[in-house]
mmCIF file of C-alpha atoms in Angstrom:
data_model
loop_
_atom_site.group_PDB
_atom_site.id
_atom_site.type_symbol
_atom_site.label_atom_id
_atom_site.label_comp_id
_atom_site.label_asym_id
_atom_site.label_seq_id
_atom_site.Cartn_x
_atom_site.Cartn_y
_atom_site.Cartn_z
ATOM 1 C CA UNK O 610 -18.214 3.879 -46.387
ATOM 2 C CA UNK O 611 -19.131 1.504 -49.320
ATOM 3 C CA UNK O 612 -20.373 -1.848 -48.652
ATOM 4 C CA UNK O 613 -17.186 -3.419 -50.206
ATOM 5 C CA UNK O 614 -14.658 -1.310 -48.407
ATOM 6 C CA UNK O 615 -13.060 -2.222 -45.097
ATOM 7 C CA UNK O 616 -13.577 0.242 -42.287
ATOM 8 C CA UNK O 617 -10.512 2.267 -41.300
ATOM 9 C CA UNK O 618 -8.820 1.925 -37.926
ATOM 10 C CA UNK O 619 -10.277 5.197 -36.872
ATOM 11 C CA UNK O 620 -13.793 4.072 -37.795
ATOM 12 C CA UNK O 621 -13.340 0.769 -35.971
ATOM 13 C CA UNK O 622 -11.958 2.672 -32.919
ATOM 14 C CA UNK O 623 -14.910 5.143 -32.927
ATOM 15 C CA UNK O 624 -17.430 2.322 -33.270
ATOM 16 C CA UNK O 625 -15.746 0.273 -30.446
ATOM 17 C CA UNK O 626 -15.804 3.218 -28.075
ATOM 18 C CA UNK O 627 -19.422 4.027 -28.900
ATOM 19 C CA UNK O 628 -20.568 0.447 -28.428
ATOM 20 C CA UNK O 629 -18.737 -0.060 -25.131
ATOM 21 C CA UNK O 630 -18.854 3.353 -23.471
ATOM 22 C CA UNK O 631 -21.702 2.645 -21.108
ATOM 23 C CA UNK O 632 -20.143 -0.614 -19.858
ATOM 24 C CA UNK O 633 -16.702 1.082 -19.454
ATOM 25 C CA UNK O 634 -18.327 3.938 -17.405
ATOM 26 C CA UNK O 635 -19.949 1.296 -15.120
ATOM 27 C CA UNK O 636 -16.649 -0.444 -14.565
ATOM 28 C CA UNK O 637 -14.908 2.770 -13.778
ATOM 29 C CA UNK O 638 -17.690 3.775 -11.396
ATOM 30 C CA UNK O 639 -17.548 0.498 -9.644
ATOM 31 C CA UNK O 640 -13.720 0.691 -9.130
ATOM 32 C CA UNK O 641 -13.226 4.266 -8.273
ATOM 33 C CA UNK O 642 -16.559 4.915 -6.486
ATOM 34 C CA UNK O 643 -16.626 8.509 -5.167
ATOM 35 C CA UNK O 644 -12.876 8.935 -4.985
ATOM 36 C CA UNK O 645 -12.574 10.023 -8.656
ATOM 37 C CA UNK O 646 -14.723 10.811 -11.581
ATOM 38 C CA UNK O 647 -15.464 7.670 -13.625
ATOM 39 C CA UNK O 648 -15.949 9.742 -16.766
ATOM 40 C CA UNK O 649 -12.383 11.037 -16.398
ATOM 41 C CA UNK O 650 -11.084 7.494 -15.958
ATOM 42 C CA UNK O 651 -12.809 6.329 -19.130
ATOM 43 C CA UNK O 652 -11.750 9.435 -21.089
ATOM 44 C CA UNK O 653 -8.073 9.028 -20.030
ATOM 45 C CA UNK O 654 -8.179 5.357 -20.994
ATOM 46 C CA UNK O 655 -9.678 5.914 -24.294
ATOM 47 C CA UNK O 656 -7.308 8.831 -24.992
ATOM 48 C CA UNK O 657 -4.405 6.478 -24.213
ATOM 49 C CA UNK O 658 -5.683 3.783 -26.547
ATOM 50 C CA UNK O 659 -6.374 6.327 -29.287
ATOM 51 C CA UNK O 660 -2.732 7.455 -29.277
ATOM 52 C CA UNK O 661 -1.714 3.815 -29.910
ATOM 53 C CA UNK O 662 -4.741 2.688 -31.897
ATOM 54 C CA UNK O 663 -2.693 1.342 -34.807
ATOM 55 C CA UNK O 664 -1.205 -1.272 -32.522
ATOM 56 C CA UNK O 665 -4.506 -3.102 -31.809
ATOM 57 C CA UNK O 666 -7.156 -5.094 -33.677
ATOM 58 C CA UNK O 667 -10.350 -3.215 -33.145
ATOM 59 C CA UNK O 668 -12.687 -5.845 -34.553
ATOM 60 C CA UNK O 669 -12.914 -7.503 -31.002
ATOM 61 C CA UNK O 670 -12.081 -4.568 -28.711
ATOM 62 C CA UNK O 671 -14.106 -5.437 -25.549
ATOM 63 C CA UNK O 672 -11.354 -6.919 -23.548
ATOM 64 C CA UNK O 673 -8.799 -4.320 -24.636
ATOM 65 C CA UNK O 674 -11.191 -1.459 -23.572
ATOM 66 C CA UNK O 675 -12.097 -3.036 -20.219
ATOM 67 C CA UNK O 676 -8.452 -3.742 -19.393
ATOM 68 C CA UNK O 677 -7.444 -0.106 -20.220
ATOM 69 C CA UNK O 678 -10.308 1.332 -18.032
ATOM 70 C CA UNK O 679 -9.297 -1.035 -15.123
ATOM 71 C CA UNK O 680 -5.608 -0.058 -15.400
ATOM 72 C CA UNK O 681 -6.407 3.612 -15.518
ATOM 73 C CA UNK O 682 -8.797 3.360 -12.520
ATOM 74 C CA UNK O 683 -6.202 1.518 -10.518
ATOM 75 C CA UNK O 684 -3.408 4.014 -11.590
ATOM 76 C CA UNK O 685 -5.643 6.892 -10.420
ATOM 77 C CA UNK O 686 -6.454 5.271 -7.079
ATOM 78 C CA UNK O 687 -2.692 4.777 -6.447
ATOM 79 C CA UNK O 688 -2.200 8.418 -6.953
ATOM 80 C CA UNK O 689 -5.349 10.186 -5.661
ATOM 81 C CA UNK O 690 -5.645 13.714 -6.812
ATOM 82 C CA UNK O 691 -9.318 14.190 -7.857
ATOM 83 C CA UNK O 692 -12.195 15.699 -5.893
ATOM 84 C CA UNK O 693 -14.961 13.497 -4.619
ATOM 85 C CA UNK O 694 -18.070 13.488 -6.856
ATOM 86 C CA UNK O 695 -21.658 12.399 -6.016
ATOM 87 C CA UNK O 696 -23.084 9.008 -6.723
ATOM 88 C CA UNK O 697 -25.554 8.634 -9.530
ATOM 89 C CA UNK O 698 -28.779 6.746 -8.668
ATOM 90 C CA UNK O 699 -29.757 3.605 -10.588
ATOM 91 C CA UNK O 700 -32.148 4.363 -13.438
ATOM 92 C CA UNK O 701 -34.695 1.553 -12.788
ATOM 93 C CA UNK O 702 -37.722 2.225 -10.681
ATOM 94 C CA UNK O 703 -38.926 0.141 -7.812
ATOM 95 C CA UNK O 704 -42.455 -1.101 -7.408
ATOM 96 C CA UNK O 705 -43.274 0.880 -4.279
ATOM 97 C CA UNK O 706 -41.657 3.920 -2.626
ATOM 98 C CA UNK O 707 -40.779 1.939 0.427
ATOM 99 C CA UNK O 708 -39.117 -0.951 -1.484
ATOM 100 C CA UNK O 709 -37.312 1.796 -3.568
ATOM 101 C CA UNK O 710 -35.986 3.320 -0.399
ATOM 102 C CA UNK O 711 -34.803 0.001 0.865
ATOM 103 C CA UNK O 712 -33.262 -0.962 -2.455
ATOM 104 C CA UNK O 713 -31.461 2.461 -2.678
ATOM 105 C CA UNK O 714 -30.109 2.155 0.824
ATOM 106 C CA UNK O 715 -28.898 -1.399 0.213
ATOM 107 C CA UNK O 716 -27.188 -0.414 -3.055
ATOM 108 C CA UNK O 717 -25.557 2.575 -1.211
ATOM 109 C CA UNK O 718 -24.292 0.287 1.580
ATOM 110 C CA UNK O 719 -22.932 -2.281 -0.789
ATOM 111 C CA UNK O 720 -21.145 0.437 -2.783
ATOM 112 C CA UNK O 721 -19.670 1.888 0.412
ATOM 113 C CA UNK O 722 -18.460 -1.545 1.461
ATOM 114 C CA UNK O 723 -16.871 -2.213 -1.962
ATOM 115 C CA UNK O 724 -15.173 1.248 -1.962
ATOM 116 C CA UNK O 725 -13.506 0.330 1.363
ATOM 117 C CA UNK O 726 -11.830 -2.678 -0.194
ATOM 118 C CA UNK O 727 -8.135 -2.574 -1.099
ATOM 119 C CA UNK O 728 -7.755 -1.577 -4.779
ATOM 120 C CA UNK O 729 -6.785 -4.823 -6.152
ATOM 121 C CA UNK O 730 -9.592 -6.596 -4.234
ATOM 122 C CA UNK O 731 -12.178 -4.182 -5.543
ATOM 123 C CA UNK O 732 -10.997 -4.412 -9.111
ATOM 124 C CA UNK O 733 -11.115 -8.188 -9.059
ATOM 125 C CA UNK O 734 -14.459 -8.315 -7.411
ATOM 126 C CA UNK O 735 -15.988 -5.847 -9.860
ATOM 127 C CA UNK O 736 -14.637 -7.588 -12.918
ATOM 128 C CA UNK O 737 -15.921 -10.985 -11.572
ATOM 129 C CA UNK O 738 -19.367 -9.921 -10.192
ATOM 130 C CA UNK O 739 -20.301 -7.020 -12.526
ATOM 131 C CA UNK O 740 -18.460 -8.017 -15.706
ATOM 132 C CA UNK O 741 -18.674 -11.813 -15.355
ATOM 133 C CA UNK O 742 -15.129 -12.172 -16.524
ATOM 134 C CA UNK O 743 -13.360 -15.477 -16.109
ATOM 135 C CA UNK O 744 -10.545 -15.687 -13.562
ATOM 136 C CA UNK O 745 -8.074 -15.855 -16.448
ATOM 137 C CA UNK O 746 -9.400 -12.752 -18.049
ATOM 138 C CA UNK O 747 -9.318 -10.928 -14.677
ATOM 139 C CA UNK O 748 -5.743 -12.104 -14.174
ATOM 140 C CA UNK O 749 -4.720 -10.739 -17.525
ATOM 141 C CA UNK O 750 -6.485 -7.487 -16.855
ATOM 142 C CA UNK O 751 -4.778 -7.017 -13.424
ATOM 143 C CA UNK O 752 -1.377 -8.568 -14.334
ATOM 144 C CA UNK O 753 -1.789 -11.198 -11.702
ATOM 145 C CA UNK O 754 -1.960 -15.052 -11.540
ATOM 146 C CA UNK O 755 -5.234 -16.873 -11.559
ATOM 147 C CA UNK O 756 -4.653 -18.259 -7.996
ATOM 148 C CA UNK O 757 -3.963 -14.662 -6.772
ATOM 149 C CA UNK O 758 -7.207 -13.413 -8.428
ATOM 150 C CA UNK O 759 -9.120 -16.234 -6.779
ATOM 151 C CA UNK O 760 -7.801 -15.268 -3.372
ATOM 152 C CA UNK O 761 -8.485 -11.579 -3.903
ATOM 153 C CA UNK O 762 -12.080 -12.291 -4.896
ATOM 154 C CA UNK O 763 -12.537 -14.700 -1.875
ATOM 155 C CA UNK O 764 -11.135 -12.137 0.541
ATOM 156 C CA UNK O 765 -13.082 -9.197 -1.039
ATOM 157 C CA UNK O 766 -16.313 -11.224 -0.654
ATOM 158 C CA UNK O 767 -15.599 -11.981 2.996
ATOM 159 C CA UNK O 768 -14.655 -8.401 3.707
ATOM 160 C CA UNK O 769 -17.873 -7.078 2.091
ATOM 161 C CA UNK O 770 -19.918 -9.715 3.930
ATOM 162 C CA UNK O 771 -18.386 -8.662 7.234
ATOM 163 C CA UNK O 772 -18.974 -4.980 6.607
ATOM 164 C CA UNK O 773 -22.572 -5.614 5.722
ATOM 165 C CA UNK O 774 -23.371 -8.279 8.396
ATOM 166 C CA UNK O 775 -24.970 -5.945 10.909
ATOM 167 C CA UNK O 776 -26.954 -4.134 8.123
ATOM 168 C CA UNK O 777 -28.225 -7.384 6.755
ATOM 169 C CA UNK O 778 -29.214 -8.804 10.168
ATOM 170 C CA UNK O 779 -30.866 -5.544 11.223
ATOM 171 C CA UNK O 780 -33.037 -5.406 8.066
ATOM 172 C CA UNK O 781 -33.770 -9.153 7.738
ATOM 173 C CA UNK O 782 -32.158 -9.013 4.201
ATOM 174 C CA UNK O 783 -30.632 -12.439 4.488
ATOM 175 C CA UNK O 784 -33.929 -14.288 5.060
ATOM 176 C CA UNK O 785 -35.847 -15.482 1.989
ATOM 177 C CA UNK O 786 -39.111 -13.652 1.218
ATOM 178 C CA UNK O 787 -42.309 -15.357 2.439
ATOM 179 C CA UNK O 788 -40.379 -17.726 4.804
#
């Protein structure tokens, strides 16, 4: 491509997918958990967008890609038909083996709690907490109203808190360090 030429829609699409694929995979993983393959969710969402790529502006594709992955994840969860897959471990390393074990157990417990949430609660919570989307953006992604999204997130947080209460108390995870 020459410096003076506009990139084609296909080039913009490929660049958008390449630049956002890790984030899209994280969104899919957070929503479907172990009930489906997050890679399959992203692949299907991207395939769907590719089929209609000429309809969209690919210069600012982040919201469109996220919305497509969320919608595909929710569609898949409504019609479960995939085998359970294993969880991948976080890539970062802890300072000590013990702190690493505690951190991994905590992450596992939180993921399990989030996975037990109703689909719409889970999707709203993931988009809020992990993607830092505004309530309006979450509402647009989930085809819901802003007050509905706020309610879903509030209820999701309360349910996760209730599911983790015993674990947090048992392991003194709620107390500040050094206090």
